[in-house]
Coordinates of C-alpha atoms and ligand atoms in Angstrom, one line a residue:
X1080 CA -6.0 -21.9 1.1
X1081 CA -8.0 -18.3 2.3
X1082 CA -9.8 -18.1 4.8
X1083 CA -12.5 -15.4 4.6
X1084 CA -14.0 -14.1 7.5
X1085 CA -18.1 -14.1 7.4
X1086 CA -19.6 -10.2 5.7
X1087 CA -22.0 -10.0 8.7
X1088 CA -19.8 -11.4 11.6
X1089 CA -19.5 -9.5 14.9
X1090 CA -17.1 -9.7 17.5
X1091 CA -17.7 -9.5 21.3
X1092 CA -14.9 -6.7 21.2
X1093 CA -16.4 -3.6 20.7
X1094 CA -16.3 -2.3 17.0
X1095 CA -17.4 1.3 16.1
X1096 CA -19.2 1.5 12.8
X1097 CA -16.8 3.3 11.3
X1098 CA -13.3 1.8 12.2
X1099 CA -11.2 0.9 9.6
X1100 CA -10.6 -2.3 11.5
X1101 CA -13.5 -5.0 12.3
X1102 CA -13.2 -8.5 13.1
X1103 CA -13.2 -9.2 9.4
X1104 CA -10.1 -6.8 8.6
X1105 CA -7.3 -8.4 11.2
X1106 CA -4.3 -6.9 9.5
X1107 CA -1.1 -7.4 10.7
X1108 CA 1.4 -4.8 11.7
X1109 CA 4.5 -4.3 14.6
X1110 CA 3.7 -2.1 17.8
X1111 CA 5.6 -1.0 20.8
X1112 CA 4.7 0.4 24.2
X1113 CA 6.8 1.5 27.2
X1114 CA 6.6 -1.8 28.8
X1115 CA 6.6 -4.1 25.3
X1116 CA 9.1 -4.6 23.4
X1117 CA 8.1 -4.3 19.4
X1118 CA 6.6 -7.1 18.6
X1119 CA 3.5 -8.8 16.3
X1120 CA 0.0 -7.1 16.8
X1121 CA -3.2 -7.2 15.2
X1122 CA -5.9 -4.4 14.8
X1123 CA -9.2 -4.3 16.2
X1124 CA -11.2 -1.5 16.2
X1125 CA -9.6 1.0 18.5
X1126 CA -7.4 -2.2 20.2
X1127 CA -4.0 -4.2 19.1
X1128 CA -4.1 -7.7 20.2
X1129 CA -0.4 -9.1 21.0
X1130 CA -0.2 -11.7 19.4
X1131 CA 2.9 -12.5 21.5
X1132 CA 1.0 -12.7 24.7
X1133 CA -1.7 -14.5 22.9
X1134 CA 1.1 -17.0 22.1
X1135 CA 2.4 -17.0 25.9
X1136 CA -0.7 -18.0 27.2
X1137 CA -1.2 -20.8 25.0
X1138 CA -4.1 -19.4 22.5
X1139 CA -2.3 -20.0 19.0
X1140 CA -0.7 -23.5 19.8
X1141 CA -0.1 -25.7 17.5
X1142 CA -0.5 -24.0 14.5
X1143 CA 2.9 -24.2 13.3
X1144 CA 4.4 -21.0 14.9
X1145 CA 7.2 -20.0 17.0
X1146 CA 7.5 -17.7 19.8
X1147 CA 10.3 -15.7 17.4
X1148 CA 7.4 -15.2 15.1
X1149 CA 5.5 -13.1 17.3
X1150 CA 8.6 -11.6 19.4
X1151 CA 9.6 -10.1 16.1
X1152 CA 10.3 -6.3 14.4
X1153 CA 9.1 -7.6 11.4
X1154 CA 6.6 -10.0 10.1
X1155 CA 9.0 -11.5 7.4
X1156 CA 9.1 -14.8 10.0
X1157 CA 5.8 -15.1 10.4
X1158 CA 5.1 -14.2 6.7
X1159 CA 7.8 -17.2 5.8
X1160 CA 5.8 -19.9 7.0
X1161 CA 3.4 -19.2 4.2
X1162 CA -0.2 -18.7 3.0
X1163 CA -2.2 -22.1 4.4
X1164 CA 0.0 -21.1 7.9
X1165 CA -1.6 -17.5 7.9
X1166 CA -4.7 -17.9 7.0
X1167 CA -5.3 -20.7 9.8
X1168 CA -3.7 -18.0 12.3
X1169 CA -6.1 -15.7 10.6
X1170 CA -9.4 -18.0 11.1
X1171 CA -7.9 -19.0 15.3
X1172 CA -8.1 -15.0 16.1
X1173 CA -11.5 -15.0 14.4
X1174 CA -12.7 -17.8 16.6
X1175 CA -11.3 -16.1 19.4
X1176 CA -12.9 -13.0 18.7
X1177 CA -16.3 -14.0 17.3
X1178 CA -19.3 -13.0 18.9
X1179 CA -20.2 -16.6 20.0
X1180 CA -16.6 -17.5 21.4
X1181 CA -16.1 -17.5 25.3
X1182 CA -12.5 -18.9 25.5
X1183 CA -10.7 -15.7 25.6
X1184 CA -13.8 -13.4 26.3
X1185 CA -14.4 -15.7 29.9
X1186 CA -10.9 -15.8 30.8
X1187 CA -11.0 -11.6 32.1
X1188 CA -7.4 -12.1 33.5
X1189 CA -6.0 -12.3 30.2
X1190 CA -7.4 -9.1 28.6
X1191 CA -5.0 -7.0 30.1
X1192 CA -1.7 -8.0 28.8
X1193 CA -3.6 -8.9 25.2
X1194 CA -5.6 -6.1 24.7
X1195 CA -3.5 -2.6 24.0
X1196 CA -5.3 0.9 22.9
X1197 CA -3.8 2.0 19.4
X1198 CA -3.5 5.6 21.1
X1199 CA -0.8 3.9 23.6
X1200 CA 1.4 2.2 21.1
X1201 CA 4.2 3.3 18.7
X1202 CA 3.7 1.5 15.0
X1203 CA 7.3 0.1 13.2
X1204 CA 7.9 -0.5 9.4
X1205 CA 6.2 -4.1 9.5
X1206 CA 8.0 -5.4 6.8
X1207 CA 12.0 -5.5 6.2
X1208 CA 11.6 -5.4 2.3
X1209 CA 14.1 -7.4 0.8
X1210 CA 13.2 -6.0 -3.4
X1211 CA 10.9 -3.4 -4.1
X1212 CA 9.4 -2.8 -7.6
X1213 CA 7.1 0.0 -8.8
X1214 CA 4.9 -0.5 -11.6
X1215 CA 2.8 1.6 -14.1
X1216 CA -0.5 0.0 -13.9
X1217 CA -3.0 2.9 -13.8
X1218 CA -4.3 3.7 -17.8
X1219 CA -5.2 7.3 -16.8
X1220 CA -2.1 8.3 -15.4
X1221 CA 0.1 6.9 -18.3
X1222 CA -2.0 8.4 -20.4
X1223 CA -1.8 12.3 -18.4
X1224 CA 1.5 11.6 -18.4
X1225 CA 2.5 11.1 -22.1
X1226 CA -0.3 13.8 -22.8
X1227 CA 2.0 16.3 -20.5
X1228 CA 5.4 15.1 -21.5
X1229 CA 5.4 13.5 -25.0
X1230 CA 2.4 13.8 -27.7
X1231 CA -1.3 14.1 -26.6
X1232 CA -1.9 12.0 -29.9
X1233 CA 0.3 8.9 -28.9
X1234 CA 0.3 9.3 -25.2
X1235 CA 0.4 5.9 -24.3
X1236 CA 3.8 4.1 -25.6
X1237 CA 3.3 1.3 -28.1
X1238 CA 4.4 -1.2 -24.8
X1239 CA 2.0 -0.1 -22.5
X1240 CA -1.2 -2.0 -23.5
X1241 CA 1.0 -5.2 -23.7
X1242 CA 3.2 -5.4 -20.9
X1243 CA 2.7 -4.2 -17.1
X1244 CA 5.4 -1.8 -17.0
X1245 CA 7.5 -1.6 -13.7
X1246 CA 11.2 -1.0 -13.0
X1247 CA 13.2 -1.6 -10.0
X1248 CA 13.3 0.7 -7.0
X1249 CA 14.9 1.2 -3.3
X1250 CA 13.8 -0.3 -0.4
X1251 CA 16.2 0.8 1.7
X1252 CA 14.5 4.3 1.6
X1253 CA 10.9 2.5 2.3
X1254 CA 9.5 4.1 5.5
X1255 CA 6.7 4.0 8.2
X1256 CA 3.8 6.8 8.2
X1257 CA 4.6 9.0 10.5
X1258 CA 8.6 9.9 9.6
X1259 CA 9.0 12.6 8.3
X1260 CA 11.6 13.1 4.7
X1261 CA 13.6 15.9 4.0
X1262 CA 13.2 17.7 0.3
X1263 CA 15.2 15.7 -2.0
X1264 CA 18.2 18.0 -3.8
X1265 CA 19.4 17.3 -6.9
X1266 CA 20.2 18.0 -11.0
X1267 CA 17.4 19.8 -12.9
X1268 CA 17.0 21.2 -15.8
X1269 CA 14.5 24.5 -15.8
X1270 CA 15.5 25.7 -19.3
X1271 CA 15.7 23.8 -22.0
X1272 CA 19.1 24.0 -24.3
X1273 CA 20.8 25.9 -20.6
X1274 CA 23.5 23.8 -18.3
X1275 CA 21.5 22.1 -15.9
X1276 CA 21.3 23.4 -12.0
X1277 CA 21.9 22.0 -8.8
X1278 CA 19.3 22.6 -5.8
X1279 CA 16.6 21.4 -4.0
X1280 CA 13.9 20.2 -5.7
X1281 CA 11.1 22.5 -6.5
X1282 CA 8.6 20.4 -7.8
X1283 CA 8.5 17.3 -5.2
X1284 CA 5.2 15.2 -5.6
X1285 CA 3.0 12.0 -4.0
X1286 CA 1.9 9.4 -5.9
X1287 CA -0.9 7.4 -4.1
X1288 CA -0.3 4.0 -4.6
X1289 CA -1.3 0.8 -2.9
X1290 CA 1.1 -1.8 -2.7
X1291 CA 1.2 -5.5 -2.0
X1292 CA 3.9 -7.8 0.1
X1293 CA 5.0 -11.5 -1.0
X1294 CA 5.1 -14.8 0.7
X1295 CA 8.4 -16.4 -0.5
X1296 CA 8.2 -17.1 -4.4
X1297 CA 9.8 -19.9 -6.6
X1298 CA 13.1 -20.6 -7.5
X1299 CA 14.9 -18.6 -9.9
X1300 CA 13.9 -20.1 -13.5
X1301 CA 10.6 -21.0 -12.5
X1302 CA 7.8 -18.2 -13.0
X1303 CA 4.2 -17.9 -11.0
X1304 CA 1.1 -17.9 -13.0
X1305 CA -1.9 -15.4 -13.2
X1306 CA -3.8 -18.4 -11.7
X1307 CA -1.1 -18.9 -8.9
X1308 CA -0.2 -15.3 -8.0
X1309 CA -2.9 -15.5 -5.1
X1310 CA -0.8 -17.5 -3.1
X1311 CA 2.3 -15.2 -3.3
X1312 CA 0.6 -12.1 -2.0
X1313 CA 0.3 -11.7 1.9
X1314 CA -1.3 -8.3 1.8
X1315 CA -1.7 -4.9 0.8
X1316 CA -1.0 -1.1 2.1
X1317 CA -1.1 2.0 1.0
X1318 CA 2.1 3.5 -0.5
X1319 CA 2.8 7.0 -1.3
X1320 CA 6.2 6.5 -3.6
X1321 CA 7.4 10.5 -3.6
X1322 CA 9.0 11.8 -6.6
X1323 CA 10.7 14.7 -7.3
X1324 CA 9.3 15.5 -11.0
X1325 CA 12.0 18.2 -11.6
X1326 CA 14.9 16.0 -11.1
X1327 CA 13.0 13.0 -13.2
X1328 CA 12.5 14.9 -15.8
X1329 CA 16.4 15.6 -16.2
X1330 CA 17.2 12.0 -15.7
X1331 CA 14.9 9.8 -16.5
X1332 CA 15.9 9.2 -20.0
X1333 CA 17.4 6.3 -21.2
X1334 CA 17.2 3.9 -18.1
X1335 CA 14.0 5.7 -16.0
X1336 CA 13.9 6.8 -12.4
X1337 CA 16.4 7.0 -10.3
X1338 CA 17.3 9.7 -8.3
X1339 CA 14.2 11.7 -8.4
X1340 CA 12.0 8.4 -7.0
X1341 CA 14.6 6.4 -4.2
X1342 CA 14.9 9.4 -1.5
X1343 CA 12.2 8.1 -0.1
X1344 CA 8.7 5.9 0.0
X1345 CA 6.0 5.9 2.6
X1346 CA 4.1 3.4 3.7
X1347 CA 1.0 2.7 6.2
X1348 CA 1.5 0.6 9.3
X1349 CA -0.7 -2.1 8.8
X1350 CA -0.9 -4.9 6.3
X1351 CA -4.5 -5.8 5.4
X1352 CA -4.2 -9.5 4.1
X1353 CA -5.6 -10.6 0.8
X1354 CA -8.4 -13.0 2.4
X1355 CA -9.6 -9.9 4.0
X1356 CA -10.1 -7.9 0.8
X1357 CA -11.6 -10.9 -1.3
X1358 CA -15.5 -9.5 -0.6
X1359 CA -14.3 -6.3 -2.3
X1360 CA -13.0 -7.9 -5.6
X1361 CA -15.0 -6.7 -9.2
X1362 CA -14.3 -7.3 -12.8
X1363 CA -11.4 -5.4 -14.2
X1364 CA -11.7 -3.3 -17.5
X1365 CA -11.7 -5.2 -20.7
X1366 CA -8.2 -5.5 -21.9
X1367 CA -7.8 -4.8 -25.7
X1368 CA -5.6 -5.3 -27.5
X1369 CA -5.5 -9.1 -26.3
X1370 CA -3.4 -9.8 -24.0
X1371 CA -0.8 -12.5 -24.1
X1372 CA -1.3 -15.9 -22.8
X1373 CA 0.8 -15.7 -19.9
X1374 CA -0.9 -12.8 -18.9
X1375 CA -4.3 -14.3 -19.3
X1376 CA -6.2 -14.8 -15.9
X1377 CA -9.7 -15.7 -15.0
X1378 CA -12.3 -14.6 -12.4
X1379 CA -12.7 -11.4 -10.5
X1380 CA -8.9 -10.1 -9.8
X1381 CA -9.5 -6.4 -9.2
X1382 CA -10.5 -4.5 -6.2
X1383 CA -12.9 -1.7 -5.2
X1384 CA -10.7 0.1 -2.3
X1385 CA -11.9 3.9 -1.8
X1386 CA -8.6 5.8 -1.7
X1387 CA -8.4 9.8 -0.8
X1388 CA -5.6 12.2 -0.9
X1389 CA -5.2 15.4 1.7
X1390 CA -2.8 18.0 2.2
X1391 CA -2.8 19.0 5.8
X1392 CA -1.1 22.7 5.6
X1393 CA 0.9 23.9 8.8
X1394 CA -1.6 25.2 10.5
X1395 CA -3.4 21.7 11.0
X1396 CA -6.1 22.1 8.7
X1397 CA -7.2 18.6 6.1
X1398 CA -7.3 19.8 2.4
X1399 CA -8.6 16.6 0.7
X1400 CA -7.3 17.1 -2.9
X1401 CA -8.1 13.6 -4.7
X1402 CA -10.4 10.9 -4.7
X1403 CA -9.3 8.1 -6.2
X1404 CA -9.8 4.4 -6.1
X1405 CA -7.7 1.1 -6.7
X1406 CA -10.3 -0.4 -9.2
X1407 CA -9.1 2.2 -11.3
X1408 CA -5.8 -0.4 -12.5
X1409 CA -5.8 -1.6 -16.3
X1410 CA -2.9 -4.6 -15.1
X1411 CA -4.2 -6.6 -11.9
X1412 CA -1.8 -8.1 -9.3
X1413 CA -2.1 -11.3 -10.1
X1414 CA -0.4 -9.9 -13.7
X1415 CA 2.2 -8.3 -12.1
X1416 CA 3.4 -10.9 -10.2
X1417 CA 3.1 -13.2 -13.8
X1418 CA 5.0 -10.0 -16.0
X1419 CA 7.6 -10.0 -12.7
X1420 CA 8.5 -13.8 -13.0
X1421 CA 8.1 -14.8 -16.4
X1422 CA 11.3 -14.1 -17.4
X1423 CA 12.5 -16.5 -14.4
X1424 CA 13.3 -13.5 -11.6
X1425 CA 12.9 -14.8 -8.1
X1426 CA 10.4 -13.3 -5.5
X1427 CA 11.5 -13.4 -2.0
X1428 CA 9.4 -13.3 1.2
X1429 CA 9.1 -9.4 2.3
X1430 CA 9.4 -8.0 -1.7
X1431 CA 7.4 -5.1 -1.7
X1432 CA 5.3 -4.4 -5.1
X1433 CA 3.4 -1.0 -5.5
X1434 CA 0.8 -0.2 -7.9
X1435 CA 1.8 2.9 -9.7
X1436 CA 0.4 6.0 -9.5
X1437 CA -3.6 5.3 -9.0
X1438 CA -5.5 7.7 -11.1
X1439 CA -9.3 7.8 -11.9
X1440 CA -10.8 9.4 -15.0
X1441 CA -11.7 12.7 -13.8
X1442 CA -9.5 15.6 -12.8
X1443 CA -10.3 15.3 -9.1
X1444 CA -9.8 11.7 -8.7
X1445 CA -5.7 11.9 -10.0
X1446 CA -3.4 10.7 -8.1
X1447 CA -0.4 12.8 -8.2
X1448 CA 0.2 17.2 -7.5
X1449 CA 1.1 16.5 -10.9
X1450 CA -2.1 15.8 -12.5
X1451 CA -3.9 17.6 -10.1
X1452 CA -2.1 21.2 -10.8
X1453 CA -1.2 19.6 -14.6
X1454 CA 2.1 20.6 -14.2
X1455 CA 1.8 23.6 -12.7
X1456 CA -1.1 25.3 -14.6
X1457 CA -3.9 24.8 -12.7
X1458 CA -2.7 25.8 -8.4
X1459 CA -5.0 23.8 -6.1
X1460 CA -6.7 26.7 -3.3
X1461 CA -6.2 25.0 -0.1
X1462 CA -8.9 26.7 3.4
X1463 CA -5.8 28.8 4.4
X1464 CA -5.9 30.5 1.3
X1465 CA -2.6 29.5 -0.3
X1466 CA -2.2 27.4 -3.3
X1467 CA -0.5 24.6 -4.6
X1468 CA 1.3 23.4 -7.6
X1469 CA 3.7 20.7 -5.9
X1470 CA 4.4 19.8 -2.5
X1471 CA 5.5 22.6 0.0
X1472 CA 7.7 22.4 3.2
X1473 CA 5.9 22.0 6.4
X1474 CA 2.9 20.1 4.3
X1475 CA 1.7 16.6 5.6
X1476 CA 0.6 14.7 2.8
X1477 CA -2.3 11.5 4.2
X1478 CA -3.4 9.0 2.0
X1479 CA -6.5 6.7 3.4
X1480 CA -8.0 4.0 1.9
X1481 CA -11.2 1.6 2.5
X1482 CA -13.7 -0.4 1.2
X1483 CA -17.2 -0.9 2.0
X1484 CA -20.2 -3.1 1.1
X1485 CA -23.3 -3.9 3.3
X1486 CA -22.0 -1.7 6.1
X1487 CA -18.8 -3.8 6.5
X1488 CA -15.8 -1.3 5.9
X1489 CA -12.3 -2.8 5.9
X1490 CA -9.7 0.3 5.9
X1491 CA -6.1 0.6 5.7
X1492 CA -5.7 3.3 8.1
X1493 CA -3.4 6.2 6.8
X1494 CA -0.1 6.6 5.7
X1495 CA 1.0 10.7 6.6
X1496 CA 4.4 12.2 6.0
X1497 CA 5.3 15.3 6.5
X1498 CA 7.8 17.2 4.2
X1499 CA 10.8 18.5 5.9
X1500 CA 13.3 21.4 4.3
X1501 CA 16.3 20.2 2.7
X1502 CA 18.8 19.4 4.9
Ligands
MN125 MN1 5.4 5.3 -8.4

């Protein structure tokens, strides 16, 4: 079961107008502060609630929840007990917090230990992702892609139309917004028909991406249907899965990425849950060929979510370079999770799916340096005066991402990384 929080609601916590987190948003994340310990928080507006000293005091009894839930690093226990569990935890905040509700807002004494300013707190990967898998769902960026690396006529392989194309990455490598990475090193290949070379990469990119997190799936034989997939997904956040295109070129033929793709992934700190997002869904494009059955799905499964990407060069200064947006995908979730399990492959609680590379139809709305520059021929100026035809050292690449309907605006925060020499 969802539970979706009213469009026009209001809390009795102060919201500004434009914070990515209102009483309808509630995403889930882990925070610290000198005197807490990491634990289970919520966002609202510029506040976390604990949701451990919510628990302490008695506010979320009997909902099916331990005190290890809350006094967690992750979320993977809470996430375990499963959707009808979370959304009901969802709907007791929102009673809590509702313009109308007195029970926490009355009891003053309490406020102090539950209510923490983001600005005082220290954000930790929420999830310990068990599997992560990246797929290849944006049309315009398989298509830039096989118009830059293959044949402009054929640029989308004869599989692409048919089956949600993903392969299997590293989650070991996943990491919060905030860490920095170091320039992956590595084989490349500069001239064609030469020995390759060994060095650090020279062409290291972003690809905006939005990913989702599981509840605990089926077991391993069963598969989880267009119609089911719903149920499976806790939430999303935005992902920036870096790639080194130099070293991917050089490898990525026959078995795909590998090296040039696991050094590292970044992700934001807060996990926006499906019931929050469902005012935002739209029709997705029409999918022709015809897809097959088990790939079928009905109703509204895509999602309008604003996304932008920004350099920020050394001297502190926001280049935004892409505008892109998550209704751009030809292959929905709900058919990725289908394509994912129809063969009988298991999802665990904490798997981490991305998107692929979200890119919209125009040249400023792509969602990788590679597109952007197209491979290097067309520099992006940044205000210092430099250019750009990958990634740099010293460069903080932000990815942001909202939506917004009827002046409610449910954002995802940022995910920023900055990019570190090779060590
Ligand atoms: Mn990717």
């Amino acid at each position: 079961m969802s539970y979706i929080i009213p469009l026009h609601a209001k809390s009795w916590v102060q919201v500004s107008a434009n914070s990515d987190f209102p009483v309808q948003n509630l995403p889930f994340g882990i925070f610290s502060t000198t005197t807490k310990s990491p634990r289970v928080g919520v966002a609202l507006g510029d506040k976390i609630i604990d949701l451990l000293a919510l628990f302490e005091l008695g506010y979320l009894s009997n909902l099916g929840f331990d005190q290890a839930d809350f006094e967690n690093q992750h979320l993977n226990s809470l996430m375990s007990k499963g959707k009808n569990a979370n959304s009901n935890l969802r709907e007791r905040l929102f009673n809590l917090l509702k313009e109308d509700s007195t029970e926490l807002k009355n009891k003053t004494e309490h406020h102090s230990s539950i209510f923490v300013q983001q600005a005082d707190a220290a954000m930790h990967l929420p999830i310990k992702v068990g599997d992560y898998t990246d797929f290849y769902s944006s049309r315009e960026h398989a298509t830039n892609v096989g118009v830059m690396f293959r044949d402009p006529a054929n640029a989308l392989l004869p599989n692409w139309l048919h089956i949600p194309v993903g392969y299997h990455g590293r989650a070991s490598s996943i990491v919060l917004s905030g860490q920095p990475i170091y320039r992956p090193k590595g084989q490349q290949l500069p001239v064609e028909n030469e020995p390759p070379v060994f060095g650090a990469s020279k062409q290291l990119d972003f690809e905006l991406e939005l990913a989702f997190t599981t509840y605990q799936g089926k077991p391993m034989g069963e598969s989880i249907s267009t119609k089911e997939a719903d149920d499976f997904i806790y939430g999303m956040c935005l992902f920036n899965d870096w790639s080194a295109r130099d070293i991917q070129k050089w490898e990525y033929v026959p078995l795909g990425p590998f090296l040039a793709k696991n050094f590292a992934s970044s992700m934001s700190p807060w996990i926006v849950s499906l019931d929050a997002l469902e005012h935002f869904r739209i029709p997705g494009p029409n999918q022709e060929p015809k897809v097959l059955p088990y790939l079928e799905y009905s109703g509204d499964k895509h999602i309008d979510i604003k996304l932008e990407v920004i350099i920020e060069t050394e001297d502190g200064t926001e280049n935004v370079i892409s505008r892109s947006n998550y209704k751009h995908m030809y292959w929905n979730m709900n058919q990725q999770l289908a394509h994912h399990t129809i063969n009988g492959c298991n999802i665990n609680c904490g798997d981490m799916m991305a998107s692929g590379t979200i890119s919209g139809t125009t040249p400023d709305s792509f969602g990788s340096m590679l597109e952007l520059a197209w491979k290097g021929t067309k520099p992006l100026k940044m205000k210092d005066g430099s250019e750009r035809k990958f990634i740099q050292d010293g460069d903080t690449v932000i990815m942001r991402g909202y939506c917004e309907k009827d002046n409610l605006r449910i954002g995802f925060g940022e995910v920023r990384t900055k990019v570190l020499p090779t060590k």
